[in-house]
CSV table of C-alpha atoms in Angstrom, one decimal:
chain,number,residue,atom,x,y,z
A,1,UNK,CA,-49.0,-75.9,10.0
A,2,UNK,CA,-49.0,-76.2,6.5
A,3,UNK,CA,-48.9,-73.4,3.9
A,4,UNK,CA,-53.1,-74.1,2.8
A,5,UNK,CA,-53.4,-73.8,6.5
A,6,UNK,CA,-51.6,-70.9,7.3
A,7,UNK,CA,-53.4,-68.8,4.1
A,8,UNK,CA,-56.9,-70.6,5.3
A,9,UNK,CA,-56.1,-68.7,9.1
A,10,UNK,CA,-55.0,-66.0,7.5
A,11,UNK,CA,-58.1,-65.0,5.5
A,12,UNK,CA,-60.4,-66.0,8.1
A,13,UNK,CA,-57.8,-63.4,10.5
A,14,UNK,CA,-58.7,-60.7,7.7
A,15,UNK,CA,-62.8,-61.3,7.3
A,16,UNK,CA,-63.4,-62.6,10.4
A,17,UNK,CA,-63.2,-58.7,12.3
A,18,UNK,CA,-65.3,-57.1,9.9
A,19,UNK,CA,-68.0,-60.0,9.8
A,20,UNK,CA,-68.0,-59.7,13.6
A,21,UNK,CA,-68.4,-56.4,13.9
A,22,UNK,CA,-71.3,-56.7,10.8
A,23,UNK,CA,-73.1,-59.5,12.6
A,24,UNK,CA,-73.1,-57.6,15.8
A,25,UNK,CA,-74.9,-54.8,14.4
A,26,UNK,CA,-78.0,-56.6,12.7
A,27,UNK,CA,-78.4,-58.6,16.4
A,28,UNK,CA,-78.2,-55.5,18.2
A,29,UNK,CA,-80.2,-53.1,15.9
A,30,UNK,CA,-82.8,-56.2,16.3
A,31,UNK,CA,-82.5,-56.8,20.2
A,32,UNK,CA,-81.5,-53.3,21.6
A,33,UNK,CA,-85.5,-51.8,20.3
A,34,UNK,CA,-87.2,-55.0,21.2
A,35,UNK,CA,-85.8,-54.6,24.9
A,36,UNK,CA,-86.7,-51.1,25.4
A,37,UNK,CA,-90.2,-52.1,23.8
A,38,UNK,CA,-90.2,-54.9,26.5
A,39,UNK,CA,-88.7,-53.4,29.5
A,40,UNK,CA,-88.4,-49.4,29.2
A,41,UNK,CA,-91.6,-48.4,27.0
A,42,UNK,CA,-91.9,-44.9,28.6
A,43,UNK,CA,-88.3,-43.6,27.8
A,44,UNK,CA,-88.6,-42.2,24.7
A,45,UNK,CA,-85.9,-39.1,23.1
A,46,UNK,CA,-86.6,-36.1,23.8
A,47,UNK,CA,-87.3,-35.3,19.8
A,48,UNK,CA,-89.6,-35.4,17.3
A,49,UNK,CA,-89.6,-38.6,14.9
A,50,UNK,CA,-88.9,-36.5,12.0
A,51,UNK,CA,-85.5,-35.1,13.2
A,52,UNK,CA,-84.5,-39.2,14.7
A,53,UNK,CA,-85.2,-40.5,11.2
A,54,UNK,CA,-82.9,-37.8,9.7
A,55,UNK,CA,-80.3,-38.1,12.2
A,56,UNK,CA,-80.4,-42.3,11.4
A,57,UNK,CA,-80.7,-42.0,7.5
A,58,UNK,CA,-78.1,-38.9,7.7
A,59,UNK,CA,-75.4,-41.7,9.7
A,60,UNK,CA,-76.6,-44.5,7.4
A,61,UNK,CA,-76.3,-42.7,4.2
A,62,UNK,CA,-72.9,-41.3,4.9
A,63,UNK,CA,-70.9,-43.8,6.4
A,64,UNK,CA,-70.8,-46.0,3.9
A,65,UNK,CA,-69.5,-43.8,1.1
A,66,UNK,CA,-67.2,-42.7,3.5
A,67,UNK,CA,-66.2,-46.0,3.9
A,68,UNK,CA,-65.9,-46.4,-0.1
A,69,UNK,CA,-63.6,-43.6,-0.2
A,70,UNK,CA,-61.5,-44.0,3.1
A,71,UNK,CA,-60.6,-47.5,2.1
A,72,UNK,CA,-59.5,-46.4,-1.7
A,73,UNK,CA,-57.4,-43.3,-0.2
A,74,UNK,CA,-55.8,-46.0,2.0
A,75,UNK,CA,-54.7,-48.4,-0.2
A,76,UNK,CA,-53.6,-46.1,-3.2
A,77,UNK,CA,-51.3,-44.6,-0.4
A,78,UNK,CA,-49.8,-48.0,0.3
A,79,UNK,CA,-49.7,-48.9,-3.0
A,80,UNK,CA,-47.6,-45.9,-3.8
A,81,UNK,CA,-45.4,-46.5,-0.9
A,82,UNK,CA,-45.0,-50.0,-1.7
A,83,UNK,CA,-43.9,-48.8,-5.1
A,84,UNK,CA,-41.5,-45.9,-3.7
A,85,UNK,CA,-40.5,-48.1,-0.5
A,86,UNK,CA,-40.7,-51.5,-0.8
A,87,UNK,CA,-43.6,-54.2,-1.2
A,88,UNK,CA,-43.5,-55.7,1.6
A,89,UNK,CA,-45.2,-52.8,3.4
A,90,UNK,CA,-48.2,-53.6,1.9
A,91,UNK,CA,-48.6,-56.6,4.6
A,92,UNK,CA,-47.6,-54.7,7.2
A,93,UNK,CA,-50.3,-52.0,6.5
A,94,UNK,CA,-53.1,-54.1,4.7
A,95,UNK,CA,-52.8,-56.8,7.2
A,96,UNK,CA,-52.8,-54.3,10.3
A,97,UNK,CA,-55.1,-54.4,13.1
A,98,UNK,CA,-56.4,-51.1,12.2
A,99,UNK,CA,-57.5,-51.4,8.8
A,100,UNK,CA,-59.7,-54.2,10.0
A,101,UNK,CA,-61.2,-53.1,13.0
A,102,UNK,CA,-61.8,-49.3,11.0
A,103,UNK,CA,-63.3,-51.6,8.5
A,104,UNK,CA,-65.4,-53.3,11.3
A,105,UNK,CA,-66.8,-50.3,13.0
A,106,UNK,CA,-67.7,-48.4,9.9
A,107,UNK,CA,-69.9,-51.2,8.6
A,108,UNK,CA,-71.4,-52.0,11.8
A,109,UNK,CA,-72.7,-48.3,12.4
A,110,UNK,CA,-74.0,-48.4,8.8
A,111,UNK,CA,-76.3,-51.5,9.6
A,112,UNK,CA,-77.3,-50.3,12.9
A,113,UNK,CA,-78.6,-47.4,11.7
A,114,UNK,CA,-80.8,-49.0,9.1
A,115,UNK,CA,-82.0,-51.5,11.5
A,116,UNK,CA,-82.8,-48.5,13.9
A,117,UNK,CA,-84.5,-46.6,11.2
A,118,UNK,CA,-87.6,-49.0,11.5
A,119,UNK,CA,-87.9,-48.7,15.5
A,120,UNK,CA,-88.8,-44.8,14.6
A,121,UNK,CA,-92.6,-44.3,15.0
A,122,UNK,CA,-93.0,-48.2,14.8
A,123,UNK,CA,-96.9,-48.5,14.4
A,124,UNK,CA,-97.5,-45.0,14.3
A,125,UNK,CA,-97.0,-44.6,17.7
A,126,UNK,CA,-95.1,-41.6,17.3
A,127,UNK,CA,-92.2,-42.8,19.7
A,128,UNK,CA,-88.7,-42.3,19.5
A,129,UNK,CA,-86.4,-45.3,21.5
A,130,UNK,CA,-84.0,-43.4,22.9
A,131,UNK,CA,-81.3,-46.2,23.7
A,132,UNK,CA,-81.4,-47.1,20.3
A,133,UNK,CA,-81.0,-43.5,19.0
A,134,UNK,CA,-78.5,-42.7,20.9
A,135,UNK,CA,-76.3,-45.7,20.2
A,136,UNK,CA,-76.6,-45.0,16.9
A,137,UNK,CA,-74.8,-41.5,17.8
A,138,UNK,CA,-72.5,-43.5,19.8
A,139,UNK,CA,-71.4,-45.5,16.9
A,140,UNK,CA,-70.9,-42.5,14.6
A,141,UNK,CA,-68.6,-41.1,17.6
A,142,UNK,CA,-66.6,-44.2,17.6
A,143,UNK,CA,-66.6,-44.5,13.8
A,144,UNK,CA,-64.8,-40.6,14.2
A,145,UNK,CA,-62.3,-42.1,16.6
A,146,UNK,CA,-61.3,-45.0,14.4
A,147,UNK,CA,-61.1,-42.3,11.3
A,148,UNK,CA,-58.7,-40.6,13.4
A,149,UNK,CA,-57.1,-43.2,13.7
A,150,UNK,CA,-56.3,-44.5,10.6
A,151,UNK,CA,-55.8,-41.1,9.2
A,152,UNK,CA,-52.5,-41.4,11.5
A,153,UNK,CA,-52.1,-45.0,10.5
A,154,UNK,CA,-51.5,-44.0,7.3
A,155,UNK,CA,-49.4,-40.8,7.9
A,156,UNK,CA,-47.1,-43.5,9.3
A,157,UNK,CA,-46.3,-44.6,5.5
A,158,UNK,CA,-44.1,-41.2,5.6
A,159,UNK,CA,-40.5,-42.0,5.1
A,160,UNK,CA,-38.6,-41.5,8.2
A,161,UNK,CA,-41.8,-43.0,10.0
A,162,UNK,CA,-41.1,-46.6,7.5
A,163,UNK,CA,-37.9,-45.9,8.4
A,164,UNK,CA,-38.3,-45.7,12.3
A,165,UNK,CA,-40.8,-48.6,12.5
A,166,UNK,CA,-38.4,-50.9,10.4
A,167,UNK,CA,-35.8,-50.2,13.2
A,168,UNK,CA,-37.9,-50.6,16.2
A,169,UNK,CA,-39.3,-53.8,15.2
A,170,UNK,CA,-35.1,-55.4,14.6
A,171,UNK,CA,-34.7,-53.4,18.3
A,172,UNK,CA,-37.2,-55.7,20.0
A,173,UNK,CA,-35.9,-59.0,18.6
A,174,UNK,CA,-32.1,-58.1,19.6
A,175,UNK,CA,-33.5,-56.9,22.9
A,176,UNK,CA,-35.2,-59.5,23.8
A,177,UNK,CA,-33.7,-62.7,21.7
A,178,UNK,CA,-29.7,-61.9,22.4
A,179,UNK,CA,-27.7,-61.7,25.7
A,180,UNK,CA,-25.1,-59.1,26.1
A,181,UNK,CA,-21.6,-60.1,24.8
A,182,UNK,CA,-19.1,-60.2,28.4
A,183,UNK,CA,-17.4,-57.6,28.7
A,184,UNK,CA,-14.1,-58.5,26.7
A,185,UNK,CA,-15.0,-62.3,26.5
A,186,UNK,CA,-15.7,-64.4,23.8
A,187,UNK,CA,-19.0,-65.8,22.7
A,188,UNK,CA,-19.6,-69.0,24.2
A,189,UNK,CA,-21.6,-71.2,23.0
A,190,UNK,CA,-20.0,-71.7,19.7
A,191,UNK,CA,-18.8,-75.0,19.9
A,192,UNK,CA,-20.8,-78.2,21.3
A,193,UNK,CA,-20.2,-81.9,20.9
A,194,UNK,CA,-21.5,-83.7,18.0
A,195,UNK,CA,-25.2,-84.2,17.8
A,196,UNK,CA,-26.5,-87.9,18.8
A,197,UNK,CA,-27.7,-90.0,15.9
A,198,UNK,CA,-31.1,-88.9,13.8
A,199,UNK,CA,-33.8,-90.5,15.0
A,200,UNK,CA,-36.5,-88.3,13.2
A,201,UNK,CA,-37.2,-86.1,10.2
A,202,UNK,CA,-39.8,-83.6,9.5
A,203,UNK,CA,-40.2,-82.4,6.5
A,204,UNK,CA,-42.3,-79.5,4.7
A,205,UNK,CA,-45.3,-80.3,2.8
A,206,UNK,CA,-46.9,-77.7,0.5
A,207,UNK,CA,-45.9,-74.5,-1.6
A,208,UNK,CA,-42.6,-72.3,-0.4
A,209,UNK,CA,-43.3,-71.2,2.9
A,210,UNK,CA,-41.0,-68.4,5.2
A,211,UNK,CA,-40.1,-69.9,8.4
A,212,UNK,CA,-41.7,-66.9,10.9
A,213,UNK,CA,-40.9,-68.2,14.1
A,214,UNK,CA,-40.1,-70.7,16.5
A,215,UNK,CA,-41.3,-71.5,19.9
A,216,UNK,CA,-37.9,-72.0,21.7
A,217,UNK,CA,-39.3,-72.7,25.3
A,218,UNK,CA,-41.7,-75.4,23.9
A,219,UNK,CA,-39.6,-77.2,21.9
A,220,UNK,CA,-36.8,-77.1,24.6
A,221,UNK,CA,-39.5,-78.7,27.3
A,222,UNK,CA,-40.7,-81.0,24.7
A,223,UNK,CA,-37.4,-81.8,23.7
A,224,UNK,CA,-36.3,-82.7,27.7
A,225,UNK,CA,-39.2,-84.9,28.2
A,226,UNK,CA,-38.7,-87.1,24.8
A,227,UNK,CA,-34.7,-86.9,26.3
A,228,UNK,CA,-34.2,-85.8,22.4
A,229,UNK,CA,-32.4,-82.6,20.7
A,230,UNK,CA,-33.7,-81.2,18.5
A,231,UNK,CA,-32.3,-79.3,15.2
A,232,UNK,CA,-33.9,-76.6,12.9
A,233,UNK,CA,-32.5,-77.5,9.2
A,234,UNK,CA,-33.2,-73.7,8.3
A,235,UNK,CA,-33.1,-70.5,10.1
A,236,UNK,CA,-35.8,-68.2,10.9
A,237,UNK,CA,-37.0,-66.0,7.9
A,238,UNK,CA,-35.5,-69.2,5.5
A,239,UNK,CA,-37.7,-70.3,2.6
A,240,UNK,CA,-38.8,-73.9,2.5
A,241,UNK,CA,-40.4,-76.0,-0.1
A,242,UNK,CA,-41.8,-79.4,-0.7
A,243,UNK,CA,-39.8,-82.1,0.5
A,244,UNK,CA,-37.4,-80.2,2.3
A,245,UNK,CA,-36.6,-81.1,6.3
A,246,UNK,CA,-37.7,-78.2,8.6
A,247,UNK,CA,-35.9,-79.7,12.2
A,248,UNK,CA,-34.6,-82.8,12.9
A,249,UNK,CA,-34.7,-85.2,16.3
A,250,UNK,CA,-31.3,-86.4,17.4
A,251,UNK,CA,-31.3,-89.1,19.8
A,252,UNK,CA,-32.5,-92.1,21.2
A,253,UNK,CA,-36.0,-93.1,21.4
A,254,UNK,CA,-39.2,-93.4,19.7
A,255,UNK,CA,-40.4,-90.9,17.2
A,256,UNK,CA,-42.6,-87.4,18.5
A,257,UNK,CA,-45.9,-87.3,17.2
A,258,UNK,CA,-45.2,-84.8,14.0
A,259,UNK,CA,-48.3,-82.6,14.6
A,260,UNK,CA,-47.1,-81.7,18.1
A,261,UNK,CA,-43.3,-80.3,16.3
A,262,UNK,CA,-44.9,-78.9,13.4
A,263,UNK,CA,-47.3,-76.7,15.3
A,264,UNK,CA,-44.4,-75.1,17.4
A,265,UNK,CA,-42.5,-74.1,14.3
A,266,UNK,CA,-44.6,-71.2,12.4
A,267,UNK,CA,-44.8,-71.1,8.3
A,268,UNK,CA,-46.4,-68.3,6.3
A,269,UNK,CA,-46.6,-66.9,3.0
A,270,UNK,CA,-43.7,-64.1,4.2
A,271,UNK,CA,-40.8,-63.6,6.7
A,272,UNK,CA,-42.0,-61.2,9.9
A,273,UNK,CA,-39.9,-59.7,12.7
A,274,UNK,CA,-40.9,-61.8,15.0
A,275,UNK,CA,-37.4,-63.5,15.8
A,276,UNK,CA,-35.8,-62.0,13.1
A,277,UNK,CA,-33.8,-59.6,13.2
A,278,UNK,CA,-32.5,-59.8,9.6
A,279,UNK,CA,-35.9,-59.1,8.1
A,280,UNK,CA,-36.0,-55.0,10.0
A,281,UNK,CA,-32.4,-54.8,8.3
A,282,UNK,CA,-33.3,-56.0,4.8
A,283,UNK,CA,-36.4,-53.7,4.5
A,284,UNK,CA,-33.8,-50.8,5.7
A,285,UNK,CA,-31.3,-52.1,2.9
A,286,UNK,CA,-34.9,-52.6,0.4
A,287,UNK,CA,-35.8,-49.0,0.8
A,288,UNK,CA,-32.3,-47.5,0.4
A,289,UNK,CA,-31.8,-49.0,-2.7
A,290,UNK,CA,-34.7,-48.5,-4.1
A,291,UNK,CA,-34.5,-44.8,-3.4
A,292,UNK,CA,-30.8,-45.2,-4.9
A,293,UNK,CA,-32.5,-46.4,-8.2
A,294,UNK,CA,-32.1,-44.4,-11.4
A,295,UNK,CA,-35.9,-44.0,-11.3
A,296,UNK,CA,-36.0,-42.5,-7.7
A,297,UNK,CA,-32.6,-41.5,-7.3
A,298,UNK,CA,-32.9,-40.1,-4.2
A,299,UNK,CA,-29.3,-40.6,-1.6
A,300,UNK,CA,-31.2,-38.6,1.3
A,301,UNK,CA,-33.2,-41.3,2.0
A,302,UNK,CA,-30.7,-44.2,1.7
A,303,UNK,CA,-28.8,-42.4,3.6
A,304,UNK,CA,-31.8,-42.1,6.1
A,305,UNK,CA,-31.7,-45.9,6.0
A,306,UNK,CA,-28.4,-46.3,6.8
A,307,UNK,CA,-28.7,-44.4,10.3
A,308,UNK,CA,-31.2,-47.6,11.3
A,309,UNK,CA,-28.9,-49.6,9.7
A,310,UNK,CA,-25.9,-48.5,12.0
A,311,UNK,CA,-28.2,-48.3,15.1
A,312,UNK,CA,-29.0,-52.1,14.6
A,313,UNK,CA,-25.1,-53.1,13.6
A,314,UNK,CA,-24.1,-51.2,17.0
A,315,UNK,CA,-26.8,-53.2,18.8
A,316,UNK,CA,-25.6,-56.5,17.2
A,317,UNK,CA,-21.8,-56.0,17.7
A,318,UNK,CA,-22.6,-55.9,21.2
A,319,UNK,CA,-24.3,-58.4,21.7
A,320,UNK,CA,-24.0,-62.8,22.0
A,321,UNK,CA,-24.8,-63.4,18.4
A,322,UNK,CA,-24.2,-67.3,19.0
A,323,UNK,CA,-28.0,-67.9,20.4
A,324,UNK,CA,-28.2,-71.1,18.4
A,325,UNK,CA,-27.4,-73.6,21.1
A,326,UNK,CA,-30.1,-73.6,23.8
A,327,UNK,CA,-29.9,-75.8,27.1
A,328,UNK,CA,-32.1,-76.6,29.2
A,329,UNK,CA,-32.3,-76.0,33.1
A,330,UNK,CA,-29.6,-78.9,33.7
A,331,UNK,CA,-27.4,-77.6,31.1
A,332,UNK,CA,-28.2,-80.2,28.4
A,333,UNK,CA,-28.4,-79.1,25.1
A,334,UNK,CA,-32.4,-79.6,23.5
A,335,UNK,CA,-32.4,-77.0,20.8
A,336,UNK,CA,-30.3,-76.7,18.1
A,337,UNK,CA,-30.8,-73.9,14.8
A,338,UNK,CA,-29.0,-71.6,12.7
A,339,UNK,CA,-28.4,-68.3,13.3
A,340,UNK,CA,-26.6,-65.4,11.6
A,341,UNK,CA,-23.1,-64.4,11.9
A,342,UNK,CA,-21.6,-61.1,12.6
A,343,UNK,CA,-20.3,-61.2,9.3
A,344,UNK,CA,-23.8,-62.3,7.7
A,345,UNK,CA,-25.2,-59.2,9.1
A,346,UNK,CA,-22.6,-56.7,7.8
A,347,UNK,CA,-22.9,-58.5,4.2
A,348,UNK,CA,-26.6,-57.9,4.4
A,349,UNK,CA,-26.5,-54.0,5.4
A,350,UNK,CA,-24.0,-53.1,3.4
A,351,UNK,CA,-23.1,-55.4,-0.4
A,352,UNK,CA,-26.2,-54.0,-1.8
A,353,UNK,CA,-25.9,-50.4,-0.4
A,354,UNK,CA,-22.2,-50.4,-1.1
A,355,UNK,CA,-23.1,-51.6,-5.0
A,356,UNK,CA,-26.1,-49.3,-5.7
A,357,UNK,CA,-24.7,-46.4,-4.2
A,358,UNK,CA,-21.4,-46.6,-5.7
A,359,UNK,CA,-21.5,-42.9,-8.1
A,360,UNK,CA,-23.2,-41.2,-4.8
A,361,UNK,CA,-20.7,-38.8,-2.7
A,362,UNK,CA,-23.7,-39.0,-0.1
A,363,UNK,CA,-23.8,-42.4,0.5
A,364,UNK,CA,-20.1,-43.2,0.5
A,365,UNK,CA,-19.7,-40.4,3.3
A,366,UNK,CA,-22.3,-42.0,5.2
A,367,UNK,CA,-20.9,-45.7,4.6
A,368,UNK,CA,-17.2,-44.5,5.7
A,369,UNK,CA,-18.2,-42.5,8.9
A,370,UNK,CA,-21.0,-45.6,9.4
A,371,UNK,CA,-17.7,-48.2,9.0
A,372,UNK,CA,-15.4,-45.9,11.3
A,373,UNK,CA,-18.1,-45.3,14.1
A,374,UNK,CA,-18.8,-48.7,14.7
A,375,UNK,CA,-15.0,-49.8,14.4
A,376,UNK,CA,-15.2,-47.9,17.8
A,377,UNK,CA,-18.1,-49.1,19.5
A,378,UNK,CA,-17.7,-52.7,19.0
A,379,UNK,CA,-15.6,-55.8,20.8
A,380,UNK,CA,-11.6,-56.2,18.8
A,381,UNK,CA,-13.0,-59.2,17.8
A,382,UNK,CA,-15.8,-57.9,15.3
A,383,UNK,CA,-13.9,-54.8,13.9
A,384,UNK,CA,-11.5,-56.5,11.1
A,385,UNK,CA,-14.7,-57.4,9.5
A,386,UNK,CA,-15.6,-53.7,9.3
A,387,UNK,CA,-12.2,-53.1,8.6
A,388,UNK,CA,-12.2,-55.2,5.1
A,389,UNK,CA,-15.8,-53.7,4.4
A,390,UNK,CA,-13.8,-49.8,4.9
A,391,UNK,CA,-11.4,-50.9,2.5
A,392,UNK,CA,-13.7,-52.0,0.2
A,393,UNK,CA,-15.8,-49.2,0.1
A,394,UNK,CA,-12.8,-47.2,-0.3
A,395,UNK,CA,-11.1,-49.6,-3.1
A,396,UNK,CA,-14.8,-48.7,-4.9
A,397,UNK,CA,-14.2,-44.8,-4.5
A,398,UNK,CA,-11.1,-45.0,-6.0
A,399,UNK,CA,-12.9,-47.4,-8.9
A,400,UNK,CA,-15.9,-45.2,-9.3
A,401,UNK,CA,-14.9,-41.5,-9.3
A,402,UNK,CA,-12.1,-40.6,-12.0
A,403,UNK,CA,-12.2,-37.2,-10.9
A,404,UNK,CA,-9.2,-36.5,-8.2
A,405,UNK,CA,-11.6,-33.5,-6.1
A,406,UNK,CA,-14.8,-36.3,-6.5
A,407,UNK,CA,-12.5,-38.9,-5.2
A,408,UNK,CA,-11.1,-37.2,-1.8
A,409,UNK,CA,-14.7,-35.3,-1.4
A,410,UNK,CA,-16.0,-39.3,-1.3
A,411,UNK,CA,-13.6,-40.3,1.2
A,412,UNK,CA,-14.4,-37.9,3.5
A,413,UNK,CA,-16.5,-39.7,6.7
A,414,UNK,CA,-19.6,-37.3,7.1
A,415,UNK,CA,-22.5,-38.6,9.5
A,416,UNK,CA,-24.9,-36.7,7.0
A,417,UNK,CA,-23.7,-37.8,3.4
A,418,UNK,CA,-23.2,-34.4,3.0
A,419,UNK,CA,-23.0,-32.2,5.9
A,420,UNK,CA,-20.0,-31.6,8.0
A,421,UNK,CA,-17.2,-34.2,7.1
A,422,UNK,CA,-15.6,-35.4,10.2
A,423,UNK,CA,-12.4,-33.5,9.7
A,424,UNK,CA,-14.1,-29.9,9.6
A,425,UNK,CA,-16.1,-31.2,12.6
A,426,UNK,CA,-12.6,-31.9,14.8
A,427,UNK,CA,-11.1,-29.3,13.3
């Protein structure tokens, strides 16, 4: 798909909720009285039409003001979290199911109780329909519900919840995407024979557009049947732009219909965490050095961040991190794409942590006990890598604080930044 496509299905994804919740209201405030008119003219409410038509304007006069002012809490709480967390919370919030269905129902129960309004004494008959009454009430229960709801949609913008939601998301993708490293083996995987000859070349058309995700098990089939392999030019959550390849068909054959790769590899305007477990880890690393900032300057919570960080780094070192080469059922190799090393994960937690939190005593403690923790829980094979990242950070400390107490306070290892450093806690 290409990148007017994807932001052509994405606004319709945003309206089209709302306008279908709208448009179901006007038909049923039009058919719901005309069938009780038709089929059930003898139930009537058991109230007076002065009361129904002050219930009715009471729900149609307040609900959509209390939409007005709902929506305008809401997004000046993301906005303020997108300016004290990081932007790119505002999709995850804005573009939530939530906030569209809450938009949805709260529109729909204002316009189905002005079309109710003028089933009320209809003719002077003096009746009241009671289906249509009482949906009405229905509607303004459900419209409660979904208030509910997004008031606890939007307590989730508090800190450690951001924080939590970051790291549950990268916990899926390693879950499910990556098989557990054998016990004391090596990866496998990591080396294949040389791809066969190019036969095929798609590239991108349109603006810069994040690569979101790929569907592994349909390309792999569709690569078996055109007796092809196929190669992703750019990892998931990469940037591409005009001209640029997006995967590649190796062998020999005629060429695959384009249309039938490009709809199994998924552009957008921004990366998701989908199949990526990068993007949960750079949103941690986003929000701890924005809160390390000379504007924020607040440690606690990049030291927050770095508990997720560790959790995901603990995950990953566990893990087959060489995922790039998939086979199909016979063993032949069909998919081919890029995927991050162990090292590639420890620059991205840590180089911009390690830089902006260079003058904080917190976040050095955190970083050393983080480095020495997971020097202990990971395969021999991934801990010199953490190894040259401890004697970086503690090359820094000796760089950073001129003060000898500051110095051997910041080389303590303390789980808490500052809490109980690791040689009072054995002590």
């Amino acid at each position: 798909m290409n990148t007017v496509g994807a932001k052509a299905s994405r606004f319709l994804g945003e309206v089209a909720t709302p306008l279908l919740y709208a448009v179901g209201a006007v038909a049923l405030g039009m058919a719901l009285p005309r069938f009780e008119a038709a089929f059930l003219p003898d139930l009537t409410a058991p109230m007076g039409t002065g009361p129904a038509i002050a219930i009715l304007s009471a729900i149609a006069s307040g609900m959509l003001p209390l939409t007005g002012l709902v929506f305008s809490l809401a997004f000046v709480m993301v906005q303020f979290s997108a300016t004290a967390y990081s932007p790119r919370l505002v999709a995850w919030f804005a573009g939530s199911a939530m906030m569209s269905h809450s938009l949805g129902v709260f529109t729909a129960t204002f316009l189905y109780a002005v079309a109710a309004l003028a089933w009320v004494d209809r003719g002077g008959t003096g009746k009241v329909p009671l289906l249509t009454v009482w949906f009405a009430i229905a509607l303004l229960l459900v419209s409660v519900v979904f208030f509910v709801l997004l008031v606890e949609k939007v307590t989730m913008l508090q800190i450690s919840r951001v924080l939590a939601y970051a790291g549950d998301r990268g916990r899926e993708v390693i879950e499910r995407d990556y098989a557990p490293l054998g016990e004391g083996g090596p990866e496998v995987g990591g080396s294949a024979a040389e791809l066969p000859a190019v036969r095929q070349v798609v590239l991108h058309r349109g603006g810069p557009a994040a690569i979101q995700k790929v569907d592994l098990p349909r390309l792999v089939a569709l690569a078996e049947r055109e007796g092809a392999v196929i190669a992703m030019a750019w990892a998931v959550g990469d940037t591409v732009v005009e001209g640029m390849p997006i995967l590649r068909v190796h062998g020999e054959g005629r060429p695959i219909a384009e249309v039938r790769l490009r709809r199994l590899v998924r552009l957008g305007a921004e990366r998701s965490f989908e199949q990526d477990p990068k993007y949960a880890i750079r949103i941690l690393v986003d929000i701890a050095i924005k809160a390390l900032s000379p504007a924020i300057n607040d440690p606690t919570t990049a030291v927050q961040a770095l508990d997720q960080v560790e959790d995901l780094l603990l995950r990953l070192g566990r893990v087959d991190l060489s995922a790039g080469r998939v086979r199909d059922a016979r063993g032949s190799l069909r998919l081919v794409l890029p995927v991050p090393r162990w090292e590639d994960f420890l620059v991205l937690a840590f180089d911009e942590i390690r830089y902006c939190g260079a003058s904080s005593i917190q976040v050095m403690r955190r970083m050393r006990a983080l480095l020495q923790d997971l020097k202990g829980h990971v395969p021999p094979e991934r801990r010199p890598a953490l190894q040259r990242y401890l004697e970086r950070v503690d090359s820094g400390i000796r760089r950073t604080f001129e003060d000898v107490d500051d110095r051997k306070d910041a080389l303590e290892e303390d789980r808490q930044g500052l809490g109980l450093s690791r040689e009072r806690r054995e002590a």
